[in-house]
Amino acid sequence: KQIVALNNTKSCSMNLYQWQEDESLALVNQWDPLHDSFWVDVEIHPNGKMMAVVFRDGSVKTFQRQLDRTWKESPQTPIPFRDKDITQLQFDPLGRHLITGTYGGQTKIWDWASEQLLEVLPGNMPITSLVMSPNGELLLSGNVTGMIHAWEISVTQEKEPEPIVVGTQSAPHPIRRGAHDMVFSPSRRLLFSTGVNPHPNDVIAWKIDNAALTRAYTLVGRETQPGAFAISPDGRYLASGPNVGEGELMLWDLETGESRQLARMLPSSTLVFSPDGKTIAGAGLSGSDSPSRIYLWDVADGGDPIAETPLLPGPAIGTTFTADGTQLISAVATEGHPVQFWDIDPKSRALSLAKEFPSPPHKAMRLALNHAGTHLAVAFAGGGGWIWDLTNPDKTPAEVINEGG
């Protein structure tokens, strides 16, 4: 029901918006300035009553939700947030425990009710990512070197937790990209990640059994390091694009183990399967201002693309299928270019331009569709974004205002 928007400038400010019945956004709170430092993480307690914001200088500010749905800054900082080198926050799904990552590399587990420190997981490099499994028994932590550790978490166990090394990334900003270089199977029983040195071009499948993470098998055949991953809705096919620059698009049949190379010189891309799992769409993310195209591949036949868009005036920053799979939505990082909807021919799957949404006021940077397929969001390079109600496309999009980045 509420959206928190922070800008990434040195004098950080924060806006809080409330969804209205007409699906517009109303400003509820504004803190300007919020803090004299960049923000790096924000976490809301599962009960929805407490919010914490972490800043680059290691400090944390907390906020309490009021009965009128506004928020007020907490008069006293809870003990777990008084460390001066916090980089990341994560609550367990029930909100009983708080996990904090630090610049020193330690990961700390706190009892939220008593504010007591329960466990300190060792490390010596700054923590840049924390993710908790839905059952609260598996914690993934990543550091600036690209190392990702999986920790089996049980605050009642007597033995010290031991990390399971998941993988390393060698990209210039490893964990930022590495956090996107993993994908779960639909069953949630397998996790796919980039390979471990000295075989970084491989794709590793990890078996998840309760809180244990063990290597199940390795997918080989790539010539470049994998980056983008996508898995078909039925869990049978895994697609992998390049990490940075250009590289091959590979498709694996996870039932037979067979692999195919669908493209050899695809730019670093975002990949997505159609809802029926029969088509893959790939959009370039090269980061340059060069024109680009979005391609469609047939999953069953493989080979060359079966369809492509006309040359777009800039790099395609994202693409997604509509919920019914009859259209493809695209956006490019070129100021003044509209968000476009492409009809997909049910037989040939050829693409034809169906409609365009009004041009965003700033360069588009990200594109996302909600699971129900009813709302489309576009984020802007200058901060903020638009959200369209696809059930009422003539309606003016809701605007998320966030000046500064």
Short mmCIF file of C-alpha atoms in Angstrom, two decimals:
data_model
loop_
_atom_site.label_atom_id
_atom_site.label_comp_id
_atom_site.label_asym_id
_atom_site.label_seq_id
_atom_site.Cartn_x
_atom_site.Cartn_y
_atom_site.Cartn_z
CA LYS A 1 0.00 0.00 0.00
CA GLN A 2 3.00 2.34 0.37
CA ILE A 3 6.13 3.08 -1.66
CA VAL A 4 9.41 4.36 -0.22
CA ALA A 5 11.59 6.38 -2.64
CA LEU A 6 15.11 7.53 -1.77
CA ASN A 7 17.48 9.55 -3.93
CA ASN A 8 21.14 8.66 -4.18
CA THR A 9 22.78 12.01 -3.57
CA LYS A 10 25.09 13.04 -0.75
CA SER A 11 22.28 14.95 1.00
CA CYS A 12 19.93 12.00 0.85
CA SER A 13 16.18 12.67 0.95
CA MET A 14 13.28 10.22 1.25
CA ASN A 15 9.65 10.38 0.12
CA LEU A 16 6.82 8.08 1.23
CA TYR A 17 3.80 7.57 -1.03
CA GLN A 18 0.40 6.01 -0.36
CA TRP A 19 -1.65 4.20 -3.01
CA GLN A 20 -5.10 5.79 -3.37
CA GLU A 21 -8.34 4.04 -4.34
CA ASP A 22 -8.06 5.51 -7.86
CA GLU A 23 -4.50 4.02 -8.01
CA SER A 24 -2.82 7.40 -7.95
CA LEU A 25 0.03 8.11 -5.52
CA ALA A 26 -0.23 10.64 -2.69
CA LEU A 27 2.79 12.00 -0.82
CA VAL A 28 2.52 11.02 2.87
CA ASN A 29 5.91 11.98 4.31
CA GLN A 30 9.00 13.79 3.10
CA TRP A 31 12.43 14.01 4.73
CA ASP A 32 14.73 16.48 2.98
CA PRO A 33 17.49 16.19 3.86
CA LEU A 34 17.33 12.77 5.47
CA HIS A 35 21.05 12.36 6.15
CA ASP A 36 24.36 13.83 4.97
CA SER A 37 25.45 10.66 3.16
CA PHE A 38 24.41 8.31 0.37
CA TRP A 39 21.97 5.54 1.31
CA VAL A 40 22.93 1.91 0.59
CA ASP A 41 20.08 -0.25 1.91
CA VAL A 42 16.53 0.00 3.24
CA GLU A 43 14.64 -2.75 5.08
CA ILE A 44 11.09 -2.88 6.45
CA HIS A 45 10.19 -5.24 9.30
CA PRO A 46 7.77 -8.01 8.21
CA ASN A 47 5.08 -6.57 10.49
CA GLY A 48 5.22 -3.33 8.47
CA LYS A 49 5.66 -1.14 11.55
CA MET A 50 9.41 -0.38 11.45
CA MET A 51 11.69 0.77 8.67
CA ALA A 52 15.50 1.12 8.74
CA VAL A 53 17.73 2.99 6.26
CA VAL A 54 21.49 2.29 6.06
CA PHE A 55 23.89 4.99 4.87
CA ARG A 56 27.32 4.79 3.30
CA ASP A 57 28.95 6.21 6.42
CA GLY A 58 27.76 3.07 8.30
CA SER A 59 25.02 4.77 10.31
CA VAL A 60 21.36 3.70 10.43
CA LYS A 61 18.13 5.66 10.93
CA THR A 62 14.91 3.93 11.98
CA PHE A 63 11.28 4.98 11.56
CA GLN A 64 8.05 3.86 13.24
CA ARG A 65 4.72 3.67 11.45
CA GLN A 66 1.93 5.67 13.10
CA LEU A 67 -1.78 4.84 13.31
CA ASP A 68 -2.56 7.44 10.64
CA ARG A 69 -0.11 5.61 8.28
CA THR A 70 2.50 8.34 8.47
CA TRP A 71 6.02 7.57 9.74
CA LYS A 72 8.13 9.21 12.41
CA GLU A 73 11.84 8.87 13.05
CA SER A 74 12.53 6.75 16.13
CA PRO A 75 13.72 8.85 19.10
CA GLN A 76 16.23 6.15 20.08
CA THR A 77 18.21 3.88 17.78
CA PRO A 78 17.78 0.15 18.60
CA ILE A 79 20.98 -1.53 19.84
CA PRO A 80 21.59 -3.66 16.69
CA PHE A 81 21.75 -0.48 14.60
CA ARG A 82 24.31 1.29 16.77
CA ASP A 83 27.28 -0.35 15.04
CA LYS A 84 29.02 2.30 12.93
CA ASP A 85 30.01 0.04 10.03
CA ILE A 86 26.70 -1.52 8.86
CA THR A 87 26.38 -2.12 5.11
CA GLN A 88 23.34 -4.40 4.72
CA LEU A 89 20.19 -5.40 6.64
CA GLN A 90 17.88 -8.41 6.40
CA PHE A 91 15.02 -9.63 8.61
CA ASP A 92 14.05 -13.27 8.74
CA PRO A 93 10.56 -13.96 7.27
CA LEU A 94 8.87 -13.92 10.71
CA GLY A 95 10.66 -10.80 11.90
CA ARG A 96 12.17 -12.55 14.91
CA HIS A 97 15.78 -12.06 13.91
CA LEU A 98 17.73 -9.25 12.26
CA ILE A 99 20.87 -9.91 10.22
CA THR A 100 23.40 -7.10 9.70
CA GLY A 101 26.38 -7.07 7.33
CA THR A 102 29.41 -4.90 8.07
CA TYR A 103 32.34 -3.20 6.37
CA GLY A 104 34.61 -5.42 8.45
CA GLY A 105 33.14 -8.52 6.83
CA GLN A 106 31.27 -9.93 9.82
CA THR A 107 27.61 -10.91 9.58
CA LYS A 108 25.69 -10.59 12.84
CA ILE A 109 22.44 -12.26 13.89
CA TRP A 110 20.33 -10.40 16.48
CA ASP A 111 17.21 -11.32 18.45
CA TRP A 112 14.88 -8.50 17.47
CA ALA A 113 12.66 -8.51 20.59
CA SER A 114 15.50 -8.49 23.16
CA GLU A 115 18.09 -6.71 20.94
CA GLN A 116 20.61 -9.36 21.99
CA LEU A 117 23.47 -10.47 19.72
CA LEU A 118 23.04 -14.21 19.06
CA GLU A 119 25.72 -15.09 16.52
CA VAL A 120 28.66 -13.56 14.64
CA LEU A 121 29.52 -15.14 11.29
CA PRO A 122 33.18 -14.54 10.40
CA GLY A 123 34.47 -12.64 7.37
CA ASN A 124 37.11 -10.08 6.46
CA MET A 125 35.73 -8.27 3.38
CA PRO A 126 32.83 -5.76 3.29
CA ILE A 127 29.40 -7.37 2.95
CA THR A 128 27.46 -6.08 -0.07
CA SER A 129 24.47 -8.42 -0.26
CA LEU A 130 22.24 -10.39 2.14
CA VAL A 131 19.36 -12.68 1.11
CA MET A 132 17.32 -14.95 3.40
CA SER A 133 15.43 -18.04 2.20
CA PRO A 134 11.61 -18.05 2.66
CA ASN A 135 11.84 -20.59 5.50
CA GLY A 136 14.49 -18.52 7.30
CA GLU A 137 16.99 -21.37 7.45
CA LEU A 138 19.42 -20.37 4.68
CA LEU A 139 21.28 -17.06 4.47
CA LEU A 140 23.25 -15.97 1.41
CA SER A 141 25.87 -13.27 1.95
CA GLY A 142 28.09 -11.68 -0.69
CA ASN A 143 31.15 -9.46 -0.35
CA VAL A 144 33.04 -6.97 -2.51
CA THR A 145 35.36 -9.64 -3.93
CA GLY A 146 32.38 -11.45 -5.47
CA MET A 147 32.42 -14.39 -3.04
CA ILE A 148 28.94 -15.62 -2.14
CA HIS A 149 28.53 -17.74 1.01
CA ALA A 150 25.50 -19.81 2.01
CA TRP A 151 24.99 -20.17 5.77
CA GLU A 152 22.73 -22.73 7.40
CA ILE A 153 21.09 -20.67 10.14
CA SER A 154 19.84 -22.12 13.41
CA VAL A 155 20.22 -19.89 16.44
CA THR A 156 19.69 -22.86 18.74
CA GLN A 157 22.48 -25.01 17.33
CA GLU A 158 25.58 -25.49 19.46
CA LYS A 159 28.15 -25.73 16.68
CA GLU A 160 29.41 -22.68 14.81
CA PRO A 161 27.80 -22.16 11.38
CA GLU A 162 30.08 -23.13 8.50
CA PRO A 163 29.78 -21.37 5.14
CA ILE A 164 29.26 -23.21 1.87
CA VAL A 165 31.07 -21.41 -0.98
CA VAL A 166 28.59 -20.80 -3.77
CA GLY A 167 30.76 -18.98 -6.30
CA THR A 168 32.90 -16.06 -7.33
CA GLN A 169 32.37 -13.40 -9.95
CA SER A 170 35.13 -11.59 -11.84
CA ALA A 171 33.10 -8.71 -13.24
CA PRO A 172 34.26 -5.14 -12.44
CA HIS A 173 31.45 -4.77 -9.87
CA PRO A 174 31.11 -8.44 -8.95
CA ILE A 175 28.46 -8.68 -6.30
CA ARG A 176 26.22 -6.04 -7.89
CA ARG A 177 26.13 -8.16 -11.03
CA GLY A 178 26.46 -11.43 -9.14
CA ALA A 179 23.23 -10.79 -7.25
CA HIS A 180 21.50 -10.89 -10.63
CA ASP A 181 23.49 -13.88 -11.86
CA MET A 182 21.47 -16.45 -9.93
CA VAL A 183 18.05 -17.93 -10.61
CA PHE A 184 15.86 -20.44 -8.77
CA SER A 185 14.00 -23.23 -10.54
CA PRO A 186 10.19 -22.95 -10.27
CA SER A 187 10.24 -25.81 -7.74
CA ARG A 188 12.70 -23.79 -5.58
CA ARG A 189 14.79 -26.96 -5.26
CA LEU A 190 17.63 -25.82 -7.54
CA LEU A 191 19.67 -22.62 -7.65
CA PHE A 192 21.71 -21.81 -10.77
CA SER A 193 24.77 -19.56 -10.56
CA THR A 194 27.91 -18.63 -12.47
CA GLY A 195 30.86 -20.97 -12.20
CA VAL A 196 33.57 -21.09 -9.56
CA ASN A 197 37.18 -20.35 -10.48
CA PRO A 198 39.07 -21.81 -12.31
CA HIS A 199 35.97 -22.53 -14.45
CA PRO A 200 34.03 -19.23 -14.40
CA ASN A 201 32.34 -19.96 -17.75
CA ASP A 202 30.42 -22.92 -16.34
CA VAL A 203 26.93 -22.79 -14.88
CA ILE A 204 26.48 -24.61 -11.57
CA ALA A 205 23.22 -26.13 -10.33
CA TRP A 206 22.98 -26.21 -6.52
CA LYS A 207 20.55 -28.55 -4.77
CA ILE A 208 18.59 -27.00 -1.93
CA ASP A 209 17.48 -29.56 0.65
CA ASN A 210 16.01 -27.91 3.76
CA ALA A 211 18.83 -25.53 4.66
CA ALA A 212 21.64 -27.48 2.98
CA LEU A 213 23.16 -26.31 -0.31
CA THR A 214 25.16 -28.87 -2.28
CA ARG A 215 26.44 -28.94 -5.84
CA ALA A 216 24.09 -31.02 -7.99
CA TYR A 217 25.72 -30.79 -11.44
CA THR A 218 27.60 -28.45 -13.79
CA LEU A 219 26.53 -27.17 -17.20
CA VAL A 220 29.47 -26.67 -19.56
CA GLY A 221 29.98 -25.43 -23.09
CA ARG A 222 30.09 -21.66 -22.70
CA GLU A 223 33.05 -19.75 -24.17
CA THR A 224 32.40 -16.60 -22.12
CA GLN A 225 31.35 -15.98 -18.53
CA PRO A 226 27.58 -16.26 -18.06
CA GLY A 227 25.62 -13.24 -16.90
CA ALA A 228 21.88 -13.09 -17.53
CA PHE A 229 19.85 -16.17 -16.60
CA ALA A 230 16.25 -17.13 -17.35
CA ILE A 231 14.38 -20.35 -16.69
CA SER A 232 11.22 -21.51 -18.44
CA PRO A 233 7.98 -21.54 -16.42
CA ASP A 234 7.90 -25.36 -16.38
CA GLY A 235 11.53 -25.51 -15.21
CA ARG A 236 12.74 -27.56 -18.20
CA TYR A 237 14.92 -25.01 -20.03
CA LEU A 238 17.65 -22.69 -18.76
CA ALA A 239 18.92 -19.80 -20.90
CA SER A 240 22.16 -17.96 -20.22
CA GLY A 241 23.57 -14.84 -21.85
CA PRO A 242 26.96 -13.13 -21.47
CA ASN A 243 28.12 -11.33 -18.35
CA VAL A 244 29.72 -8.22 -19.89
CA GLY A 245 30.44 -7.15 -23.46
CA GLU A 246 29.33 -9.69 -26.07
CA GLY A 247 29.07 -13.46 -25.91
CA GLU A 248 26.91 -16.45 -26.73
CA LEU A 249 23.32 -17.18 -25.77
CA MET A 250 23.10 -20.78 -24.56
CA LEU A 251 20.02 -22.90 -23.98
CA TRP A 252 20.09 -26.08 -21.87
CA ASP A 253 17.42 -28.78 -21.73
CA LEU A 254 17.59 -29.66 -18.03
CA GLU A 255 15.80 -32.98 -18.59
CA THR A 256 18.18 -34.33 -21.24
CA GLY A 257 21.29 -32.28 -20.49
CA GLU A 258 21.55 -31.19 -24.12
CA SER A 259 22.72 -27.65 -24.92
CA ARG A 260 22.41 -25.39 -27.94
CA GLN A 261 24.00 -22.09 -28.89
CA LEU A 262 21.24 -19.76 -30.09
CA ALA A 263 23.45 -16.72 -30.74
CA ARG A 264 27.19 -16.19 -30.79
CA MET A 265 27.67 -12.41 -30.47
CA LEU A 266 24.78 -11.28 -28.28
CA PRO A 267 25.38 -8.15 -26.17
CA SER A 268 25.12 -8.45 -22.40
CA SER A 269 21.40 -8.96 -22.18
CA THR A 270 18.22 -9.33 -20.26
CA LEU A 271 16.47 -12.61 -21.10
CA VAL A 272 12.86 -13.63 -20.53
CA PHE A 273 10.72 -16.66 -21.46
CA SER A 274 7.19 -16.29 -22.76
CA PRO A 275 4.43 -17.47 -20.37
CA ASP A 276 4.00 -20.71 -22.34
CA GLY A 277 7.78 -21.33 -22.30
CA LYS A 278 8.01 -21.68 -26.11
CA THR A 279 9.82 -18.42 -26.88
CA ILE A 280 12.84 -16.53 -25.51
CA ALA A 281 13.23 -12.77 -25.89
CA GLY A 282 16.63 -11.10 -25.55
CA ALA A 283 17.36 -7.39 -25.26
CA GLY A 284 20.85 -5.89 -25.27
CA LEU A 285 22.25 -4.13 -22.19
CA SER A 286 25.59 -3.01 -23.63
CA GLY A 287 25.43 0.34 -21.87
CA SER A 288 26.35 2.31 -24.98
CA ASP A 289 24.10 4.66 -26.93
CA SER A 290 24.19 2.39 -29.99
CA PRO A 291 20.97 1.28 -31.70
CA SER A 292 19.76 -2.20 -30.83
CA ARG A 293 17.13 -4.82 -31.59
CA ILE A 294 15.09 -7.27 -29.52
CA TYR A 295 15.16 -10.84 -30.80
CA LEU A 296 12.86 -13.84 -30.37
CA TRP A 297 14.10 -17.46 -30.45
CA ASP A 298 12.06 -20.63 -30.69
CA VAL A 299 12.89 -22.85 -27.72
CA ALA A 300 12.08 -26.15 -29.46
CA ASP A 301 13.82 -25.50 -32.80
CA GLY A 302 16.69 -23.23 -31.69
CA GLY A 303 18.86 -21.80 -34.45
CA ASP A 304 18.57 -18.27 -35.75
CA PRO A 305 16.08 -15.75 -34.31
CA ILE A 306 12.55 -16.26 -35.57
CA ALA A 307 11.63 -12.59 -35.20
CA GLU A 308 13.16 -9.24 -34.37
CA THR A 309 12.11 -5.65 -33.86
CA PRO A 310 13.15 -2.90 -36.26
CA LEU A 311 16.35 -1.10 -35.30
CA LEU A 312 15.64 0.78 -32.05
CA PRO A 313 17.26 4.21 -31.48
CA GLY A 314 19.24 3.17 -28.38
CA PRO A 315 20.18 0.23 -26.14
CA ALA A 316 17.17 -1.86 -25.11
CA ILE A 317 17.11 -1.67 -21.30
CA GLY A 318 14.39 -4.25 -20.82
CA THR A 319 11.69 -6.37 -22.37
CA THR A 320 8.87 -8.51 -21.02
CA PHE A 321 5.88 -10.46 -22.29
CA THR A 322 2.35 -9.52 -21.35
CA ALA A 323 0.65 -12.01 -19.02
CA ASP A 324 -1.22 -13.69 -21.89
CA GLY A 325 1.92 -13.86 -24.07
CA THR A 326 0.31 -12.08 -27.03
CA GLN A 327 2.50 -8.98 -26.83
CA LEU A 328 6.08 -7.98 -26.11
CA ILE A 329 6.80 -4.73 -24.22
CA SER A 330 10.08 -2.86 -24.75
CA ALA A 331 11.86 0.31 -23.64
CA VAL A 332 15.17 1.85 -24.71
CA ALA A 333 17.58 4.18 -22.92
CA THR A 334 16.92 7.10 -25.27
CA GLU A 335 15.25 10.24 -23.97
CA GLY A 336 11.92 10.95 -25.65
CA HIS A 337 11.40 7.41 -26.98
CA PRO A 338 8.06 5.83 -26.04
CA VAL A 339 7.45 2.48 -24.37
CA GLN A 340 6.36 0.17 -27.18
CA PHE A 341 3.98 -2.79 -27.36
CA TRP A 342 4.58 -5.36 -30.12
CA ASP A 343 1.92 -7.82 -31.30
CA ILE A 344 3.25 -11.39 -31.66
CA ASP A 345 1.77 -13.32 -34.58
CA PRO A 346 0.39 -16.58 -33.08
CA LYS A 347 1.80 -18.68 -35.99
CA SER A 348 5.00 -17.05 -37.24
CA ARG A 349 5.65 -15.02 -34.05
CA ALA A 350 6.57 -12.06 -36.22
CA LEU A 351 6.54 -8.74 -34.36
CA SER A 352 4.47 -5.73 -35.40
CA LEU A 353 4.13 -2.46 -33.52
CA ALA A 354 0.71 -2.36 -31.83
CA LYS A 355 0.80 0.79 -29.69
CA GLU A 356 3.05 3.23 -27.90
CA PHE A 357 2.73 4.75 -24.47
CA PRO A 358 3.62 8.44 -24.09
CA SER A 359 7.34 9.20 -24.07
CA PRO A 360 8.74 9.32 -20.53
CA PRO A 361 10.15 12.74 -19.53
CA HIS A 362 13.59 11.21 -18.84
CA LYS A 363 15.76 8.45 -20.20
CA ALA A 364 14.31 5.04 -19.23
CA MET A 365 16.62 2.73 -17.24
CA ARG A 366 14.51 -0.25 -16.10
CA LEU A 367 11.25 -1.94 -17.10
CA ALA A 368 9.12 -4.29 -14.98
CA LEU A 369 5.69 -5.92 -15.13
CA ASN A 370 3.89 -7.17 -12.02
CA HIS A 371 3.01 -10.88 -11.73
CA ALA A 372 -0.66 -10.34 -12.54
CA GLY A 373 0.28 -8.41 -15.69
CA THR A 374 -1.92 -5.44 -14.72
CA HIS A 375 0.72 -2.77 -14.02
CA LEU A 376 3.87 -1.73 -15.89
CA ALA A 377 6.63 0.31 -14.26
CA VAL A 378 9.45 2.26 -15.90
CA ALA A 379 12.30 3.79 -13.86
CA PHE A 380 14.08 6.95 -15.04
CA ALA A 381 17.79 7.71 -15.12
CA GLY A 382 17.21 11.01 -13.32
CA GLY A 383 15.19 9.44 -10.50
CA GLY A 384 11.59 8.40 -10.07
CA GLY A 385 9.42 6.69 -12.67
CA TRP A 386 5.97 6.02 -14.06
CA ILE A 387 3.50 3.20 -13.32
CA TRP A 388 0.79 2.41 -15.87
CA ASP A 389 -2.47 0.60 -15.19
CA LEU A 390 -2.69 -1.74 -18.21
CA THR A 391 -6.35 -2.45 -17.48
CA ASN A 392 -7.01 1.22 -18.19
CA PRO A 393 -4.24 2.28 -20.61
CA ASP A 394 -5.80 5.69 -21.35
CA LYS A 395 -5.37 6.69 -17.73
CA THR A 396 -2.47 8.99 -16.86
CA PRO A 397 0.37 6.96 -15.31
CA ALA A 398 1.04 7.27 -11.59
CA GLU A 399 4.25 9.18 -11.02
CA VAL A 400 6.94 8.31 -8.48
CA ILE A 401 8.89 11.51 -7.89
CA ASN A 402 12.46 11.06 -6.72
CA GLU A 403 14.74 13.84 -7.88
CA GLY A 404 18.44 13.05 -7.89
CA GLY A 405 18.96 9.45 -9.03
#
